[in-house]
Coordinates of C-alpha atoms in Angstrom, one line a residue:
X918 CA 26.2 -6.5 -13.5
X919 CA 23.2 -7.6 -16.0
X920 CA 20.2 -8.7 -14.1
X921 CA 19.2 -12.5 -13.6
X922 CA 16.8 -13.6 -16.7
X923 CA 15.9 -17.2 -17.4
X924 CA 12.9 -18.6 -19.5
X925 CA 11.3 -19.2 -16.4
X926 CA 11.7 -15.6 -14.9
X927 CA 12.4 -13.7 -18.0
X928 CA 12.1 -10.1 -16.3
X929 CA 13.7 -11.0 -12.6
X930 CA 11.6 -11.3 -9.6
X931 CA 11.4 -8.4 -8.1
X932 CA 10.0 -5.3 -10.1
X933 CA 8.4 -2.2 -9.3
X934 CA 6.0 -0.3 -11.0
X935 CA 7.8 2.9 -10.8
X936 CA 5.8 6.6 -10.5
X937 CA 6.6 9.3 -12.6
X938 CA 7.7 12.1 -10.8
X939 CA 6.6 15.3 -12.1
X940 CA 8.2 18.8 -11.4
X941 CA 6.1 21.3 -9.1
X942 CA 4.8 22.7 -12.5
X943 CA 3.6 19.4 -13.6
X944 CA 6.2 18.9 -16.2
X945 CA 8.1 15.4 -15.9
X946 CA 11.0 15.3 -13.8
X947 CA 13.6 13.4 -15.9
X948 CA 16.5 14.1 -13.1
X949 CA 13.8 13.0 -10.5
X950 CA 13.0 9.8 -12.7
X951 CA 16.8 8.9 -13.2
X952 CA 17.6 9.2 -9.0
X953 CA 14.3 7.0 -8.1
X954 CA 15.2 4.6 -10.7
X955 CA 18.7 4.1 -9.6
X956 CA 17.3 4.0 -6.0
X957 CA 15.1 1.5 -6.7
X958 CA 17.4 -0.9 -8.1
X959 CA 20.1 -0.2 -5.0
X960 CA 17.1 -1.1 -3.0
X961 CA 16.5 -5.0 -4.0
X962 CA 14.6 -4.2 -7.3
X963 CA 15.5 -6.0 -10.7
X964 CA 12.9 -5.0 -12.7
X965 CA 11.5 -1.8 -13.5
X966 CA 8.0 -0.8 -15.1
X967 CA 7.3 2.4 -16.3
X968 CA 4.7 4.0 -17.8
X969 CA 2.3 1.7 -15.9
X970 CA -0.6 2.9 -14.1
X971 CA 1.5 3.8 -11.3
X972 CA 3.6 6.2 -13.9
X973 CA 0.5 8.1 -14.3
X974 CA 0.3 6.9 -17.8
X975 CA -3.1 8.0 -18.5
X976 CA -2.0 11.5 -18.2
X977 CA 1.0 11.5 -20.0
X978 CA 2.1 12.0 -23.5
X979 CA 3.5 9.7 -26.2
X980 CA 6.6 12.1 -25.9
X981 CA 7.0 12.2 -22.3
X982 CA 6.8 7.9 -22.2
X983 CA 10.0 8.0 -24.8
X984 CA 11.5 10.8 -22.7
X985 CA 11.2 8.4 -19.3
X986 CA 11.8 5.4 -20.9
X987 CA 15.4 6.8 -22.2
X988 CA 15.8 8.5 -18.7
X989 CA 15.2 5.3 -16.4
X990 CA 17.4 3.0 -19.3
X991 CA 19.7 5.7 -19.2
X992 CA 20.1 5.7 -14.9
X993 CA 20.2 1.8 -14.4
X994 CA 21.8 0.5 -17.6
X995 CA 22.0 -3.4 -17.5
X996 CA 21.2 -3.5 -13.9
X997 CA 17.6 -4.1 -14.2
X998 CA 15.2 -4.9 -16.8
X999 CA 13.4 -1.9 -17.8
X1000 CA 10.0 -2.5 -19.0
X1001 CA 7.8 -0.1 -20.7
X1002 CA 4.0 0.0 -20.7
X1003 CA 2.3 0.4 -24.4
X1004 CA -1.1 -1.0 -24.1
X1005 CA -3.9 1.0 -24.9
X1006 CA -7.5 0.5 -25.8
X1007 CA -6.8 0.9 -29.5
X1008 CA -4.2 -1.8 -31.1
X1009 CA -3.2 0.6 -33.7
X1010 CA -1.7 3.4 -30.9
X1011 CA -0.3 0.3 -28.8
X1012 CA 1.6 -0.9 -31.9
X1013 CA 3.0 2.8 -32.0
X1014 CA 4.3 2.8 -28.3
X1015 CA 5.6 -0.5 -28.4
X1016 CA 7.8 0.6 -31.6
X1017 CA 8.7 4.1 -29.5
X1018 CA 9.3 1.4 -26.3
X1019 CA 11.9 -0.8 -28.0
X1020 CA 13.7 2.4 -30.2
X1021 CA 14.1 4.6 -26.7
X1022 CA 16.1 1.2 -24.9
X1023 CA 13.3 -0.6 -23.3
X1024 CA 13.8 -4.7 -22.7
X1025 CA 10.3 -5.7 -22.4
X1026 CA 6.8 -4.7 -23.0
X1027 CA 3.7 -4.7 -20.4
X1028 CA 0.5 -5.0 -22.0
X1029 CA -2.4 -4.1 -20.1
X1030 CA -6.0 -5.9 -21.2
X1031 CA -7.9 -3.3 -23.7
X1032 CA -10.1 -1.2 -21.0
X1033 CA -13.7 0.5 -21.4
X1034 CA -14.5 -1.0 -24.8
X1035 CA -14.5 -4.3 -23.6
X1036 CA -13.1 -6.6 -26.4
X1037 CA -14.7 -10.2 -26.7
X1038 CA -11.6 -13.0 -26.8
X1039 CA -11.0 -12.9 -30.4
X1040 CA -10.3 -9.1 -30.1
X1041 CA -7.9 -9.4 -27.2
X1042 CA -6.0 -12.4 -29.0
X1043 CA -5.6 -10.3 -32.3
X1044 CA -4.8 -7.3 -30.3
X1045 CA -2.1 -8.6 -28.0
X1046 CA -0.4 -10.6 -31.0
X1047 CA -0.9 -7.5 -33.0
X1048 CA 1.4 -5.6 -30.4
X1049 CA 4.1 -8.6 -30.0
X1050 CA 4.3 -8.9 -33.9
X1051 CA 5.3 -5.3 -34.2
X1052 CA 8.8 -5.8 -32.3
X1053 CA 11.3 -8.0 -30.9
X1054 CA 10.8 -7.4 -27.4
X1055 CA 9.3 -10.2 -24.7
X1056 CA 5.9 -9.1 -23.8
X1057 CA 4.1 -9.3 -20.5
X1058 CA 0.8 -9.3 -20.3
X1059 CA -1.4 -7.5 -17.8
X1060 CA -4.8 -9.0 -16.5
X1061 CA -7.0 -6.8 -14.4
X1062 CA -10.5 -6.9 -15.0
X1063 CA -11.4 -4.6 -12.5
X1064 CA -9.8 -1.5 -14.4
X1065 CA -10.2 -2.9 -17.8
X1066 CA -13.7 -4.7 -17.2
X1067 CA -12.8 -7.7 -19.1
X1068 CA -10.7 -10.5 -17.9
X1069 CA -8.4 -12.6 -20.2
X1070 CA -9.7 -15.9 -20.7
X1071 CA -8.0 -19.4 -19.6
X1072 CA -8.4 -20.3 -23.1
X1073 CA -7.2 -17.3 -24.5
X1074 CA -4.0 -17.2 -22.2
X1075 CA -3.1 -20.7 -23.3
X1076 CA -3.3 -19.4 -27.2
X1077 CA -1.2 -16.1 -26.3
X1078 CA 1.6 -18.4 -24.6
X1079 CA 2.1 -19.7 -28.0
X1080 CA 3.7 -16.6 -29.3
X1081 CA 7.2 -16.9 -29.4
X1082 CA 7.4 -13.2 -27.4
X1083 CA 4.4 -13.0 -25.1
X1084 CA 6.4 -14.9 -22.3
X1085 CA 4.5 -13.4 -18.8
X1086 CA 1.5 -12.7 -17.2
X1087 CA 0.8 -10.3 -14.7
X1088 CA -2.2 -11.2 -12.6
X1089 CA -4.4 -8.5 -10.9
X1090 CA -7.5 -10.6 -11.3
X1091 CA -7.5 -11.3 -7.6
X1092 CA -8.0 -15.0 -8.0
X1093 CA -6.0 -17.4 -6.8
X1094 CA -8.0 -20.6 -7.8
X1095 CA -8.3 -19.4 -11.3
X1096 CA -4.3 -18.4 -11.6
X1097 CA -3.5 -22.1 -10.6
X1098 CA -5.1 -23.4 -13.3
X1099 CA -4.0 -20.7 -16.1
X1100 CA -0.1 -21.2 -14.9
X1101 CA -0.5 -24.7 -15.2
X1102 CA -1.8 -24.6 -18.7
X1103 CA 0.2 -21.7 -20.3
X1104 CA 3.4 -22.1 -20.0
X1105 CA 3.5 -18.3 -18.9
X1106 CA 5.8 -17.1 -16.5
X1107 CA 3.8 -15.7 -13.6
X1108 CA 3.9 -12.4 -11.6
X1109 CA 1.9 -11.2 -8.9
X1110 CA 0.1 -7.7 -9.6
X1111 CA -1.1 -7.3 -6.4
X1112 CA 1.2 -7.1 -3.4
X1113 CA -0.6 -8.7 -0.8
X1114 CA -1.0 -12.1 -3.2
X1115 CA 2.5 -12.6 -4.1
X1116 CA 3.0 -15.1 -1.5
X1117 CA -0.1 -17.1 -2.4
X1118 CA 0.4 -16.8 -5.7
X1119 CA 4.0 -18.2 -5.4
X1120 CA 2.5 -21.1 -4.0
X1121 CA 0.6 -22.3 -7.0
X1122 CA 3.7 -21.3 -9.5
X1123 CA 4.6 -17.6 -9.7
X1124 CA 7.6 -16.4 -10.3
X1125 CA 7.9 -12.7 -9.1
X1126 CA 6.2 -9.9 -8.5
X1127 CA 5.0 -6.4 -10.0
X1128 CA 4.7 -4.6 -6.9
X1129 CA 3.6 -1.1 -5.8
X1130 CA 5.3 -1.4 -2.4
X1131 CA 8.3 -2.2 -3.9
X1132 CA 9.0 1.6 -3.5
X1133 CA 9.6 0.7 0.0
X1134 CA 10.2 -2.6 0.6
X1135 CA 11.8 -4.6 -2.1
X1136 CA 14.0 -5.9 -0.1
X1137 CA 11.9 -7.4 2.4
X1138 CA 10.0 -8.7 -0.6
X1139 CA 12.9 -10.1 -2.2
X1140 CA 13.4 -12.0 1.1
X1141 CA 10.0 -13.3 1.2
X1142 CA 10.4 -15.1 -2.3
X1143 CA 14.0 -16.2 -1.8
X1144 CA 12.7 -17.6 1.6
X1145 CA 9.8 -19.6 -0.7
X1146 CA 11.7 -20.8 -3.0
X1147 CA 14.2 -22.4 -0.8
X1148 CA 11.3 -23.9 1.1
X1149 CA 11.2 -22.1 4.4
X1150 CA 7.9 -21.7 4.5
X1151 CA 7.7 -20.2 8.0
X1152 CA 10.2 -17.4 7.0
X1153 CA 8.5 -16.4 4.0
X1154 CA 5.0 -16.2 5.7
X1155 CA 6.2 -13.9 8.8
X1156 CA 7.8 -11.8 6.0
X1157 CA 4.9 -11.3 4.4
X1158 CA 2.5 -10.9 7.6
X1159 CA 5.1 -8.1 8.9
X1160 CA 4.6 -6.2 5.4
X1161 CA 1.1 -6.4 5.7
X1162 CA 0.3 -3.0 6.9
X1163 CA 2.7 -1.4 3.7
X1164 CA 0.5 -3.7 2.0
X1165 CA -2.4 -2.5 2.8
X1166 CA -1.5 1.0 3.7
X1167 CA -0.5 2.4 0.3
X1168 CA -3.8 1.5 -1.3
X1169 CA -6.3 3.2 1.1
X1170 CA -6.8 5.4 -1.6
X1171 CA -5.7 5.1 -5.4
X1172 CA -2.1 3.8 -5.0
X1173 CA -0.2 6.4 -6.8
X1174 CA -1.6 9.1 -4.4
X1175 CA 0.0 7.4 -1.1
X1176 CA 3.0 6.1 -2.7
X1177 CA 3.9 9.5 -3.7
X1178 CA 3.3 10.7 -0.3
X1179 CA 5.5 8.0 1.1
X1180 CA 8.2 9.0 -1.3
X1181 CA 7.9 12.3 -0.2
X1182 CA 8.2 11.6 3.4
X1183 CA 11.2 9.5 2.5
X1184 CA 12.6 12.4 0.8
X1185 CA 12.7 11.1 -2.8
X1186 CA 11.8 12.6 -6.0
X1187 CA 8.0 11.9 -6.5
X1188 CA 6.1 15.7 -6.8
X1189 CA 2.5 16.4 -7.1
X1190 CA 0.2 14.3 -9.0
X1191 CA -1.8 15.4 -12.5
X1192 CA -5.4 15.6 -12.8
X1193 CA -7.9 13.8 -12.2
X1194 CA -5.8 12.2 -9.2
X1195 CA -5.0 14.3 -6.7
X1196 CA -2.4 14.7 -3.6
X1197 CA -2.9 12.8 -0.1
X1198 CA -4.9 14.9 2.7
X1199 CA -3.1 15.3 5.9
X1200 CA -5.2 12.6 7.5
X1201 CA -4.3 10.1 4.6
X1202 CA -0.7 11.1 5.2
X1203 CA -1.4 10.6 9.1
X1204 CA -2.5 7.1 8.8
X1205 CA 0.1 6.5 5.9
X1206 CA 2.4 7.1 8.4
X1207 CA 1.2 4.7 11.0
X1208 CA 1.1 2.1 8.4
X1209 CA 4.5 2.4 7.5
X1210 CA 5.6 2.2 11.1
X1211 CA 3.5 -1.0 11.7
X1212 CA 5.5 -2.4 8.3
X1213 CA 9.0 -1.4 9.7
X1214 CA 9.5 1.5 7.1
X1215 CA 11.5 4.2 8.8
X1216 CA 10.5 7.7 7.2

């Protein structure tokens, strides 16, 4: 059964930014990626983002990125939207990655704001439109100034929203007031990029989430969103509050580190991390166990 998609929810409602499983020797674990992808869809995700930050994209090769997209698409078929991260701080390279993702079977693109080189707003506009022009895939922008060093201005989001294939924004800015204005003006489908802010952003017009906690609690996140959409504010708030230990726990250090640790604790494919990321310490794992238990995650 194909995942639900409308102009208002072009990528579904609950997407997980999937980790990339590695083998013990540090190679990409395509079999593990397929098993994890199937598990995530079975658990309540109607979309998966591969080759994103949580997928350790800074340390995977272009060839590995293509292999991963093909593997995940092969595992989940039409049961979920598979969105491929293709954004870099080099427009030409981003265009190449976008075309590669399309050829590998991705159904959408995630384009992060170019990082480190801090382009002006006109540079951002030209970058995003150049990549969007390069394929026929729908595009989700990714606004995360804490990592990229520059935010996408409201006016730029409005301009970008006029492009026929730029249809959504993943908001990791952490500013609900700013999101309120941008949602109202841009016409973009708005996805929370910060688990703890999903419910607040829903209240000002967001349609879903690109989650990290969705590795563990996708079903509960979906229940929260559906309760909010049904007007059951009390239930949505109760679910949100029950998940706070999970939302907090997996980000006590870099999110990929503790997400992979949590998956290992559940016996799911994860494997080691590639430097400069390192595995969780015994103390971090002990605290993670407490956080997950407090959030109702059974190990």
